[in-house]
């Protein structure tokens, strides 16, 4: 019910830009430009966690981009999923996914939130953004769907405030592919997706779970698959200093 009321409020009540506060617009043109994916590129967290797949991000996690992501994730501004999904789709395309016949289907696998976080927020941010991204990809000619195959198999601490090593230890072995997950991915090219990458620990753990379940096709299947082999990841944003090339400063 909370999510339903938030959706309705976002449609009928006057809003200001979530990125910069410009009056009476959900996301202004400048902030939308920062989330356009024009600066999408490869990111390399340092230190790089073992098993992290190749990660593409649409924008630097600063300024308007950070503000929009937090408004969606923490303040329940659900209509922002559309512009964030477009950014995520741009990151997926930057990773080498291209429209066209014979290229196969893409399965976007969102990193799951803990149940307590979903209850507190009233929604699952990564999954909601992934659904919007899949729709955008399909409109661009890329067969795409969301495959929510990952789940937490034990409790984890809140990642906020933890360093890179502490995050790896906190998440080690925490994710697993749900029963029937192979049927949900159905041989599609898997792209792990999340809203933000910082240390890379969460995506590395998600990749471990997918590889361990043998969801990757061909020689990359199983636990022995090397980091980055076939499996890829895409996010809306990453710290500016983790990009292989420096992106321009986010709007405002």
Coordinates of N, CA and C in Angstrom, one line a residue:
X1 N 0.8 -1.2 0.0 CA 0.0 0.0 0.0 C 0.9 1.3 0.0
X2 N 2.0 1.2 0.8 CA 2.8 2.4 0.8 C 3.4 2.7 -0.6
X3 N 3.8 1.7 -1.3 CA 4.3 1.9 -2.7 C 3.3 2.5 -3.6
X4 N 2.0 2.0 -3.5 CA 0.9 2.5 -4.3 C 0.6 4.0 -4.1
X5 N 0.6 4.4 -2.8 CA 0.4 5.8 -2.5 C 1.5 6.7 -2.9
X6 N 2.8 6.1 -2.9 CA 3.9 6.9 -3.3 C 3.8 7.1 -4.8
X7 N 3.4 6.1 -5.5 CA 3.3 6.2 -7.0 C 2.2 7.3 -7.3
X8 N 1.1 7.2 -6.6 CA 0.0 8.2 -6.9 C 0.4 9.6 -6.6
X9 N 1.1 9.8 -5.4 CA 1.6 11.1 -5.0 C 2.5 11.7 -6.0
X10 N 3.4 10.9 -6.6 CA 4.3 11.3 -7.6 C 3.7 11.8 -8.9
X11 N 2.5 11.3 -9.1 CA 1.8 11.7 -10.4 C 1.0 12.9 -10.2
X12 N 0.4 13.2 -9.0 CA -0.6 14.3 -8.9 C -0.1 15.5 -8.1
X13 N 1.0 15.3 -7.4 CA 1.5 16.5 -6.5 C 2.6 17.2 -7.2
X14 N 2.7 18.5 -7.0 CA 3.8 19.3 -7.6 C 5.1 18.8 -7.0
X15 N 6.1 18.7 -7.8 CA 7.4 18.2 -7.4 C 8.5 19.2 -7.9
X16 N 9.6 19.1 -7.2 CA 10.8 19.8 -7.7 C 11.8 18.8 -8.1
X17 N 12.8 19.3 -9.0 CA 13.8 18.3 -9.5 C 14.5 17.6 -8.4
X18 N 14.6 16.3 -8.5 CA 15.3 15.6 -7.5 C 16.8 15.8 -7.5
X19 N 17.3 16.3 -8.6 CA 18.7 16.5 -8.7 C 19.2 17.8 -8.2
X20 N 18.5 18.9 -8.5 CA 19.0 20.2 -8.2 C 17.9 21.1 -7.6
X21 N 16.7 20.7 -7.5 CA 15.6 21.5 -6.8 C 14.9 22.4 -7.8
X22 N 15.2 22.4 -9.1 CA 14.4 23.3 -10.0 C 12.9 23.0 -9.8
X23 N 12.2 24.1 -9.9 CA 10.7 24.0 -9.6 C 9.9 23.3 -10.6
X24 N 9.0 22.5 -10.1 CA 7.9 21.8 -10.8 C 8.3 21.0 -12.0
X25 N 9.3 20.2 -11.7 CA 9.8 19.2 -12.7 C 10.4 18.1 -12.0
X26 N 10.1 16.8 -12.4 CA 10.6 15.7 -11.7 C 12.1 15.6 -11.8
X27 N 12.6 15.7 -13.0 CA 14.1 15.8 -13.3 C 14.3 16.8 -14.4
X28 N 15.0 17.8 -14.1 CA 15.2 18.9 -15.1 C 16.1 18.4 -16.3
X29 N 16.2 19.2 -17.3 CA 17.0 18.8 -18.5 C 18.4 18.6 -18.2
X30 N 19.0 19.5 -17.3 CA 20.4 19.4 -17.0 C 20.7 18.1 -16.2
X31 N 19.9 17.8 -15.2 CA 20.1 16.6 -14.4 C 19.8 15.3 -15.2
X32 N 18.8 15.4 -16.1 CA 18.5 14.3 -17.0 C 19.7 14.0 -17.9
X33 N 20.4 15.1 -18.3 CA 21.6 15.0 -19.1 C 22.7 14.3 -18.4
X34 N 22.8 14.6 -17.1 CA 23.9 13.9 -16.3 C 23.6 12.4 -16.2
X35 N 22.3 12.0 -16.3 CA 21.9 10.6 -16.2 C 21.7 10.0 -17.6
X36 N 22.1 10.6 -18.6 CA 21.8 10.2 -20.0 C 22.6 9.0 -20.4
X37 N 23.7 8.7 -19.7 CA 24.6 7.7 -20.1 C 25.7 8.1 -21.1
X38 N 25.7 9.3 -21.5 CA 26.7 9.8 -22.4 C 28.1 9.6 -21.9
X39 N 28.3 9.6 -20.6 CA 29.6 9.4 -20.0 C 29.8 8.0 -19.5
X40 N 29.0 7.0 -20.0 CA 29.1 5.6 -19.5 C 30.5 5.1 -19.8
X41 N 31.0 4.3 -18.9 CA 32.3 3.7 -19.1 C 32.7 2.7 -18.1
X42 N 33.8 2.1 -18.3 CA 34.3 1.0 -17.5 C 34.8 1.6 -16.1
X43 N 34.4 0.9 -15.1 CA 34.9 1.3 -13.7 C 35.7 0.1 -13.1
X44 N 36.7 0.5 -12.4 CA 37.6 -0.4 -11.7 C 37.9 0.0 -10.3
X45 N 37.1 -0.5 -9.4 CA 37.3 -0.2 -8.0 C 38.7 -0.6 -7.6
X46 N 39.3 0.1 -6.6 CA 40.6 -0.2 -6.2 C 40.6 -0.2 -4.6
X47 N 41.0 -1.3 -4.0 CA 41.5 -2.6 -4.6 C 40.3 -3.3 -5.3
X48 N 40.6 -4.1 -6.4 CA 39.6 -4.8 -7.1 C 39.3 -6.1 -6.4
X49 N 38.1 -6.4 -5.9 CA 37.8 -7.6 -5.2 C 37.9 -8.8 -6.2
X50 N 38.4 -9.9 -5.7 CA 38.5 -11.1 -6.5 C 37.1 -11.5 -7.0
X51 N 37.1 -11.9 -8.3 CA 35.9 -12.4 -9.0 C 35.0 -11.3 -9.5
X52 N 35.4 -10.0 -9.4 CA 34.5 -9.0 -9.9 C 34.5 -9.0 -11.4
X53 N 33.3 -9.1 -12.0 CA 33.2 -9.0 -13.4 C 33.5 -7.6 -14.0
X54 N 33.5 -7.5 -15.3 CA 33.7 -6.2 -15.9 C 32.4 -5.4 -15.6
X55 N 32.6 -4.2 -15.1 CA 31.5 -3.3 -14.7 C 31.5 -2.0 -15.5
X56 N 30.3 -1.7 -16.0 CA 30.1 -0.4 -16.7 C 29.2 0.4 -15.9
X57 N 29.5 1.7 -15.7 CA 28.6 2.6 -15.0 C 28.2 3.8 -15.9
X58 N 27.0 4.3 -15.7 CA 26.5 5.3 -16.6 C 27.0 6.7 -16.2
X59 N 27.3 6.9 -15.0 CA 27.6 8.3 -14.5 C 28.4 8.2 -13.2
X60 N 29.0 9.4 -12.9 CA 29.8 9.5 -11.7 C 28.8 9.7 -10.5
X61 N 29.0 9.1 -9.4 CA 28.2 9.2 -8.2 C 28.5 10.5 -7.5
X62 N 28.0 11.6 -8.0 CA 28.2 12.9 -7.4 C 27.1 13.8 -7.8
X63 N 27.0 15.0 -7.2 CA 26.1 16.0 -7.6 C 24.7 15.5 -7.8
X64 N 24.1 15.9 -9.0 CA 22.7 15.6 -9.3 C 22.5 14.1 -9.4
X65 N 23.4 13.3 -9.9 CA 23.3 11.9 -10.0 C 23.1 11.2 -8.6
X66 N 23.9 11.6 -7.7 CA 23.8 11.1 -6.3 C 22.5 11.5 -5.7
X67 N 22.0 12.8 -5.9 CA 20.8 13.3 -5.3 C 19.6 12.5 -5.9
X68 N 19.6 12.2 -7.2 CA 18.4 11.5 -7.7 C 18.4 10.0 -7.2
X69 N 19.6 9.4 -7.2 CA 19.6 8.0 -6.7 C 19.2 7.9 -5.2
X70 N 19.6 8.9 -4.4 CA 19.2 8.8 -3.0 C 17.7 9.1 -2.8
X71 N 17.1 10.0 -3.7 CA 15.7 10.3 -3.6 C 14.9 9.1 -3.9
X72 N 15.3 8.3 -4.9 CA 14.6 7.1 -5.3 C 14.8 6.0 -4.2
X73 N 16.0 5.8 -3.8 CA 16.3 4.7 -2.9 C 15.8 4.9 -1.5
X74 N 16.1 6.1 -0.9 CA 15.9 6.3 0.5 C 14.6 7.1 0.8
X75 N 14.1 7.9 -0.2 CA 13.0 8.7 0.1 C 11.8 8.3 -0.7
X76 N 11.8 7.2 -1.4 CA 10.7 6.6 -2.0 C 10.1 7.4 -3.2
X77 N 11.0 8.1 -3.9 CA 10.5 8.9 -5.1 C 10.5 7.9 -6.3
X78 N 9.4 7.1 -6.3 CA 9.4 5.9 -7.2 C 9.3 6.3 -8.7
X79 N 8.7 7.5 -9.1 CA 8.7 7.8 -10.5 C 10.1 8.1 -11.1
X80 N 11.1 8.2 -10.2 CA 12.5 8.4 -10.7 C 13.1 7.1 -11.3
X81 N 12.4 6.0 -11.1 CA 12.9 4.8 -11.7 C 13.1 4.8 -13.2
X82 N 12.2 5.6 -13.8 CA 12.3 5.7 -15.3 C 13.6 6.3 -15.8
X83 N 14.0 7.5 -15.2 CA 15.3 8.1 -15.7 C 16.5 7.3 -15.2
X84 N 16.4 6.7 -14.0 CA 17.5 5.8 -13.6 C 17.6 4.5 -14.4
X85 N 16.4 4.0 -14.8 CA 16.4 2.8 -15.7 C 17.0 3.1 -17.0
X86 N 16.8 4.3 -17.5 CA 17.4 4.7 -18.8 C 18.9 4.8 -18.7
X87 N 19.4 5.3 -17.5 CA 20.8 5.3 -17.3 C 21.4 3.9 -17.2
X88 N 20.7 3.0 -16.5 CA 21.2 1.7 -16.4 C 21.3 1.0 -17.7
X89 N 20.2 1.2 -18.5 CA 20.2 0.6 -19.9 C 21.4 1.1 -20.7
X90 N 21.8 2.4 -20.5 CA 23.0 2.9 -21.2 C 24.2 2.3 -20.8
X91 N 24.3 1.9 -19.5 CA 25.5 1.2 -19.0 C 25.6 -0.2 -19.6
X92 N 24.4 -0.8 -19.7 CA 24.3 -2.2 -20.3 C 24.8 -2.1 -21.7
X93 N 24.4 -1.2 -22.5 CA 24.8 -1.0 -23.9 C 26.3 -0.7 -24.0
X94 N 26.8 0.1 -23.0 CA 28.2 0.4 -23.0 C 29.1 -0.8 -22.8
X95 N 28.5 -1.9 -22.2 CA 29.2 -3.1 -21.9 C 29.3 -4.0 -23.1
X96 N 28.8 -3.6 -24.3 CA 28.9 -4.4 -25.5 C 27.6 -5.0 -26.0
X97 N 26.6 -4.9 -25.2 CA 25.3 -5.4 -25.6 C 24.7 -4.5 -26.8
X98 N 24.4 -5.1 -27.9 CA 23.9 -4.3 -29.0 C 22.6 -4.9 -29.6
X99 N 21.8 -4.0 -30.1 CA 20.5 -4.5 -30.7 C 20.8 -5.2 -32.0
X100 N 19.9 -6.1 -32.4 CA 20.1 -6.7 -33.7 C 19.7 -8.2 -33.6
X101 N 19.3 -8.7 -34.8 CA 18.9 -10.1 -34.8 C 20.0 -11.1 -34.5
X102 N 19.7 -12.2 -33.8 CA 20.6 -13.2 -33.6 C 21.6 -13.0 -32.4
X103 N 21.4 -11.9 -31.7 CA 22.3 -11.6 -30.6 C 21.8 -12.2 -29.3
X104 N 20.6 -12.7 -29.2 CA 20.2 -13.4 -28.0 C 19.6 -12.5 -27.0
X105 N 19.0 -13.1 -26.0 CA 18.3 -12.3 -24.9 C 19.3 -12.0 -23.8
X106 N 19.0 -10.9 -23.2 CA 19.8 -10.4 -22.0 C 18.9 -10.5 -20.8
X107 N 19.5 -11.2 -19.8 CA 18.8 -11.3 -18.5 C 19.5 -10.4 -17.5
X108 N 18.8 -9.3 -17.0 CA 19.3 -8.4 -16.0 C 19.0 -9.0 -14.6
X109 N 20.1 -9.3 -13.9 CA 20.0 -10.0 -12.6 C 20.3 -8.9 -11.5
X110 N 19.2 -8.4 -10.9 CA 19.5 -7.4 -9.8 C 20.1 -7.9 -8.6
X111 N 21.0 -7.1 -7.9 CA 21.5 -7.5 -6.6 C 20.3 -7.3 -5.6
X112 N 20.0 -8.3 -4.8 CA 18.8 -8.2 -3.9 C 19.1 -7.3 -2.7
X113 N 18.1 -6.6 -2.2 CA 18.2 -6.0 -0.9 C 17.7 -6.9 0.2
X114 N 18.2 -6.7 1.4 CA 17.7 -7.4 2.5 C 16.2 -7.1 2.7
X115 N 15.5 -8.1 3.2 CA 14.1 -8.0 3.4 C 13.7 -6.8 4.3
X116 N 14.5 -6.6 5.4 CA 14.2 -5.5 6.3 C 14.4 -4.2 5.6
X117 N 15.3 -4.1 4.7 CA 15.5 -2.8 3.9 C 14.4 -2.6 3.0
X118 N 13.9 -3.7 2.3 CA 12.7 -3.5 1.4 C 11.5 -3.1 2.2
X119 N 11.3 -3.7 3.4 CA 10.2 -3.2 4.2 C 10.3 -1.8 4.6
X120 N 11.5 -1.4 5.0 CA 11.7 0.0 5.5 C 11.5 1.0 4.4
X121 N 12.0 0.7 3.2 CA 11.9 1.6 2.1 C 10.5 1.5 1.3
X122 N 9.9 0.4 1.5 CA 8.7 0.2 0.7 C 8.8 -0.3 -0.7
X123 N 10.1 -0.5 -1.1 CA 10.3 -1.0 -2.4 C 11.8 -1.6 -2.5
X124 N 12.1 -2.3 -3.6 CA 13.4 -2.8 -3.8 C 14.0 -1.9 -5.0
X125 N 14.9 -1.0 -4.6 CA 15.4 0.0 -5.6 C 16.1 -0.7 -6.8
X126 N 17.0 -1.6 -6.6 CA 17.7 -2.2 -7.8 C 16.8 -2.9 -8.7
X127 N 15.8 -3.7 -8.1 CA 14.9 -4.4 -9.0 C 14.0 -3.4 -9.8
X128 N 13.5 -2.4 -9.1 CA 12.6 -1.4 -9.8 C 13.4 -0.8 -11.0
X129 N 14.6 -0.4 -10.7 CA 15.4 0.3 -11.8 C 15.7 -0.7 -12.9
X130 N 16.0 -2.0 -12.5 CA 16.2 -3.0 -13.6 C 15.0 -3.2 -14.5
X131 N 13.8 -3.2 -13.9 CA 12.6 -3.3 -14.7 C 12.5 -2.2 -15.7
X132 N 12.7 -1.0 -15.2 CA 12.7 0.2 -16.2 C 13.8 0.1 -17.2
X133 N 15.0 -0.4 -16.9 CA 16.0 -0.6 -17.8 C 15.7 -1.7 -18.9
X134 N 15.1 -2.7 -18.4 CA 14.7 -3.8 -19.4 C 13.7 -3.3 -20.4
X135 N 12.8 -2.5 -20.0 CA 11.8 -1.9 -20.9 C 12.5 -0.9 -21.9
X136 N 13.5 -0.2 -21.4 CA 14.2 0.8 -22.3 C 15.0 0.0 -23.3
X137 N 15.6 -1.1 -22.9 CA 16.4 -2.0 -23.8 C 15.6 -2.6 -24.9
X138 N 14.4 -3.1 -24.5 CA 13.5 -3.7 -25.5 C 13.1 -2.6 -26.5
X139 N 12.8 -1.4 -26.1 CA 12.4 -0.4 -27.0 C 13.6 0.0 -28.0
X140 N 14.8 -0.3 -27.5 CA 16.0 0.0 -28.4 C 16.3 -1.2 -29.2
X141 N 15.5 -2.3 -29.1 CA 15.7 -3.5 -30.0 C 16.5 -4.6 -29.4
X142 N 16.8 -4.5 -28.0 CA 17.5 -5.5 -27.3 C 16.5 -6.4 -26.5
X143 N 16.4 -7.7 -26.8 CA 15.5 -8.5 -26.0 C 16.1 -8.6 -24.6
X144 N 15.3 -8.1 -23.7 CA 15.8 -8.0 -22.3 C 14.7 -8.3 -21.3
X145 N 15.0 -8.9 -20.2 CA 14.1 -9.2 -19.2 C 14.8 -9.2 -17.8
X146 N 14.1 -9.1 -16.8 CA 14.7 -9.1 -15.4 C 14.5 -10.5 -14.8
X147 N 15.6 -11.0 -14.3 CA 15.6 -12.4 -13.7 C 16.1 -12.2 -12.3
X148 N 15.1 -12.1 -11.3 CA 15.5 -11.9 -9.9 C 15.9 -13.2 -9.3
X149 N 17.0 -13.8 -9.7 CA 17.4 -15.1 -9.2 C 18.2 -15.2 -7.9
X150 N 18.7 -14.0 -7.5 CA 19.6 -14.0 -6.3 C 18.8 -13.7 -5.1
X151 N 19.2 -14.3 -4.0 CA 18.6 -14.0 -2.7 C 19.7 -14.1 -1.6
X152 N 19.4 -13.5 -0.5 CA 20.3 -13.6 0.7 C 20.0 -14.9 1.4
X153 N 21.1 -15.6 1.7 CA 20.8 -16.8 2.5 C 21.3 -16.7 4.0
X154 N 21.7 -15.5 4.3 CA 22.0 -15.2 5.7 C 22.0 -13.7 5.9
X155 N 21.8 -13.3 7.2 CA 21.8 -11.9 7.5 C 23.2 -11.3 7.3
X156 N 23.1 -10.0 6.8 CA 24.4 -9.3 6.7 C 24.2 -7.9 7.4
X157 N 25.3 -7.3 7.8 CA 25.3 -6.0 8.4 C 25.1 -4.9 7.4
X158 N 24.6 -3.8 7.8 CA 24.5 -2.6 6.9 C 25.9 -2.3 6.4
X159 N 26.0 -2.1 5.1 CA 27.3 -1.8 4.5 C 27.8 -0.4 4.7
X160 N 26.9 0.5 5.0 CA 27.3 1.9 5.2 C 28.4 2.0 6.3
X161 N 29.4 2.7 6.0 CA 30.5 2.9 6.9 C 31.6 1.8 6.9
X162 N 31.3 0.7 6.2 CA 32.3 -0.3 6.2 C 33.4 -0.1 5.1
X163 N 34.6 -0.5 5.3 CA 35.7 -0.4 4.3 C 35.6 -1.5 3.4
X164 N 36.5 -1.5 2.4 CA 36.5 -2.5 1.3 C 36.7 -3.9 1.9
X165 N 37.6 -4.1 2.8 CA 37.8 -5.5 3.4 C 36.7 -5.9 4.2
X166 N 36.1 -5.0 5.0 CA 35.0 -5.3 5.9 C 33.8 -5.6 5.0
X167 N 33.6 -5.0 3.9 CA 32.4 -5.3 3.0 C 32.6 -6.7 2.5
X168 N 33.8 -7.0 2.0 CA 34.0 -8.4 1.5 C 33.7 -9.4 2.5
X169 N 34.2 -9.2 3.7 CA 34.0 -10.2 4.8 C 32.5 -10.3 5.2
X170 N 31.8 -9.1 5.2 CA 30.4 -9.1 5.5 C 29.5 -9.9 4.5
X171 N 29.9 -9.8 3.2 CA 29.1 -10.4 2.2 C 29.6 -11.8 1.8
X172 N 30.7 -12.3 2.2 CA 31.3 -13.5 1.8 C 30.3 -14.7 2.0
X173 N 29.9 -15.3 0.9 CA 28.9 -16.4 0.9 C 27.5 -16.1 1.2
X174 N 27.2 -14.8 1.2 CA 25.8 -14.3 1.7 C 24.8 -14.5 0.6
X175 N 25.1 -14.5 -0.7 CA 24.2 -14.6 -1.8 C 24.1 -16.0 -2.4
X176 N 23.0 -16.4 -2.9 CA 22.8 -17.7 -3.5 C 21.7 -17.6 -4.6
X177 N 21.8 -18.4 -5.6 CA 20.8 -18.5 -6.6 C 19.6 -19.2 -6.1
X178 N 18.4 -18.7 -6.2 CA 17.2 -19.3 -5.7 C 16.9 -20.6 -6.5
X179 N 16.1 -21.4 -5.9 CA 15.7 -22.7 -6.6 C 14.9 -22.3 -7.8
X180 N 15.3 -22.9 -8.9 CA 14.7 -22.6 -10.2 C 15.3 -21.5 -10.9
X181 N 16.4 -21.0 -10.4 CA 17.0 -19.8 -11.0 C 17.5 -20.1 -12.5
X182 N 17.9 -21.3 -12.7 CA 18.4 -21.6 -14.1 C 17.3 -21.5 -15.1
X183 N 16.1 -21.8 -14.7 CA 14.9 -21.6 -15.6 C 14.6 -20.1 -15.8
X184 N 14.9 -19.3 -14.9 CA 14.6 -17.9 -15.1 C 15.6 -17.2 -16.0
X185 N 16.8 -17.6 -16.0 CA 17.8 -17.0 -16.9 C 17.7 -17.7 -18.2
X186 N 17.4 -18.9 -18.3 CA 17.1 -19.6 -19.6 C 18.2 -19.5 -20.7
X187 N 19.4 -19.5 -20.3 CA 20.5 -19.4 -21.3 C 20.8 -18.0 -21.8
X188 N 20.1 -17.0 -21.3 CA 20.3 -15.6 -21.7 C 21.7 -15.2 -21.3
X189 N 22.2 -14.1 -21.9 CA 23.4 -13.5 -21.4 C 23.1 -12.7 -20.1
X190 N 23.8 -13.0 -19.1 CA 23.5 -12.5 -17.8 C 24.3 -11.2 -17.6
X191 N 23.6 -10.1 -17.1 CA 24.2 -8.9 -16.7 C 23.8 -8.6 -15.3
X192 N 24.7 -8.6 -14.3 CA 24.4 -8.3 -13.0 C 24.1 -6.7 -12.9
X193 N 23.1 -6.3 -12.2 CA 22.8 -4.9 -12.2 C 22.6 -4.4 -10.7
X194 N 22.9 -3.2 -10.5 CA 22.7 -2.5 -9.2 C 22.6 -1.0 -9.4
X195 N 22.2 -0.3 -8.4 CA 22.2 1.2 -8.6 C 23.5 1.8 -8.5
X196 N 24.4 1.4 -7.5 CA 25.7 2.0 -7.3 C 26.7 0.9 -7.0
X197 N 27.9 1.1 -7.5 CA 29.0 0.3 -7.1 C 30.0 1.2 -6.4
X198 N 30.6 0.7 -5.3 CA 31.6 1.5 -4.6 C 32.9 0.7 -4.5
X199 N 33.0 -0.3 -3.6 CA 34.1 -1.1 -3.5 C 34.1 -2.3 -4.4
X200 N 32.9 -2.7 -4.9 CA 32.7 -3.8 -5.8 C 32.5 -5.1 -5.1
X201 N 32.4 -5.1 -3.7 CA 32.2 -6.3 -3.0 C 30.9 -7.0 -3.2
X202 N 29.8 -6.2 -3.4 CA 28.5 -6.7 -3.6 C 28.4 -7.4 -4.9
X203 N 28.9 -6.8 -6.0 CA 28.9 -7.4 -7.3 C 29.8 -8.6 -7.4
X204 N 30.9 -8.6 -6.7 CA 31.8 -9.7 -6.7 C 31.1 -10.9 -6.0
X205 N 30.4 -10.7 -5.0 CA 29.7 -11.8 -4.3 C 28.5 -12.3 -5.2
X206 N 27.8 -11.4 -5.8 CA 26.8 -11.8 -6.8 C 27.3 -12.6 -7.9
X207 N 28.5 -12.2 -8.4 CA 29.1 -13.0 -9.5 C 29.5 -14.4 -9.0
X208 N 30.0 -14.5 -7.8 CA 30.4 -15.8 -7.2 C 29.2 -16.7 -7.2
X209 N 28.1 -16.2 -6.7 CA 26.9 -17.0 -6.6 C 26.4 -17.5 -7.9
X210 N 26.4 -16.6 -8.9 CA 26.0 -17.0 -10.3 C 26.9 -18.0 -10.9
X211 N 28.2 -17.8 -10.7 CA 29.1 -18.8 -11.2 C 29.0 -20.2 -10.5
X212 N 28.8 -20.1 -9.2 CA 28.7 -21.4 -8.4 C 27.5 -22.2 -8.8
X213 N 26.5 -21.5 -9.2 CA 25.2 -22.2 -9.6 C 25.3 -22.7 -11.1
X214 N 26.3 -22.4 -11.8 CA 26.5 -22.8 -13.2 C 25.5 -22.2 -14.1
X215 N 25.2 -20.9 -13.9 CA 24.2 -20.3 -14.8 C 24.8 -19.7 -16.1
X216 N 26.2 -19.7 -16.2 CA 26.8 -19.1 -17.4 C 26.9 -20.2 -18.4
X217 N 26.7 -19.8 -19.7 CA 26.7 -20.8 -20.8 C 28.2 -21.2 -21.1
X218 N 28.3 -22.3 -21.8 CA 29.6 -22.8 -22.4 C 30.7 -22.9 -21.4
X219 N 31.9 -22.6 -21.8 CA 33.1 -22.8 -21.0 C 33.1 -22.0 -19.7
X220 N 32.3 -20.9 -19.7 CA 32.4 -20.0 -18.5 C 31.5 -20.5 -17.4
X221 N 30.8 -21.6 -17.6 CA 29.9 -22.1 -16.5 C 30.6 -22.7 -15.4
X222 N 30.0 -22.6 -14.2 CA 30.5 -23.3 -13.0 C 31.5 -22.4 -12.2
X223 N 31.9 -22.9 -11.0 CA 32.8 -22.2 -10.1 C 34.1 -21.8 -10.7
X224 N 34.6 -22.6 -11.7 CA 35.9 -22.4 -12.3 C 36.0 -21.3 -13.3
X225 N 34.9 -20.7 -13.6 CA 34.9 -19.6 -14.6 C 35.7 -18.4 -14.1
X226 N 36.5 -17.9 -14.9 CA 37.4 -16.8 -14.5 C 36.6 -15.5 -14.4
X227 N 37.2 -14.5 -13.6 CA 36.5 -13.2 -13.4 C 36.3 -12.5 -14.8
X228 N 35.1 -12.1 -15.0 CA 34.9 -11.3 -16.2 C 34.6 -12.2 -17.4
X229 N 34.7 -13.5 -17.3 CA 34.5 -14.4 -18.5 C 33.0 -14.5 -18.7
X230 N 32.5 -13.8 -19.8 CA 31.1 -13.8 -20.2 C 30.3 -13.0 -19.3
X231 N 30.4 -13.2 -18.0 CA 29.5 -12.5 -17.0 C 30.0 -11.0 -17.0
X232 N 29.0 -10.1 -17.0 CA 29.2 -8.7 -16.9 C 28.3 -8.0 -15.9
X233 N 28.6 -6.8 -15.6 CA 27.8 -6.1 -14.6 C 27.6 -4.6 -15.1
X234 N 26.5 -4.0 -14.7 CA 26.2 -2.6 -15.1 C 25.5 -1.9 -13.9
X235 N 25.9 -0.7 -13.7 CA 25.3 0.1 -12.6 C 24.9 1.5 -13.1
X236 N 24.1 2.2 -12.3 CA 23.8 3.6 -12.7 C 25.0 4.5 -12.4
X237 N 25.6 4.3 -11.3 CA 26.7 5.2 -10.9 C 27.8 4.6 -10.2
X238 N 29.0 5.2 -10.2 CA 30.2 4.8 -9.5 C 31.0 6.0 -9.1
X239 N 31.9 5.9 -8.1 CA 32.7 7.0 -7.7 C 33.5 7.5 -9.0
X240 N 33.7 8.8 -9.1 CA 34.4 9.4 -10.2 C 35.8 8.8 -10.4
X241 N 36.5 8.6 -9.3 CA 37.8 8.1 -9.4 C 38.0 6.6 -9.7
X242 N 36.9 5.9 -9.9 CA 37.0 4.5 -10.2 C 36.8 4.3 -11.7
X243 N 36.5 5.3 -12.5 CA 36.3 5.2 -13.9 C 37.7 5.0 -14.6
X244 N 37.7 4.2 -15.6 CA 39.0 4.0 -16.4 C 39.4 5.3 -17.0
X245 N 38.4 6.1 -17.4 CA 38.6 7.5 -17.9 C 37.7 8.4 -17.1
X246 N 38.2 9.6 -16.8 CA 37.5 10.5 -15.9 C 36.2 11.0 -16.6
X247 N 35.0 10.8 -16.0 CA 33.8 11.4 -16.6 C 33.7 12.9 -16.3
X248 N 33.0 13.6 -17.1 CA 32.7 15.0 -16.8 C 31.9 15.1 -15.5
X249 N 32.1 16.3 -14.8 CA 31.4 16.5 -13.5 C 29.9 16.5 -13.8
X250 N 29.2 15.8 -12.8 CA 27.7 15.7 -13.0 C 27.1 17.1 -12.9
X251 N 25.9 17.2 -13.4 CA 25.2 18.5 -13.5 C 25.0 19.1 -12.0
X252 N 25.3 20.3 -11.9 CA 25.0 21.1 -10.7 C 25.6 20.4 -9.5

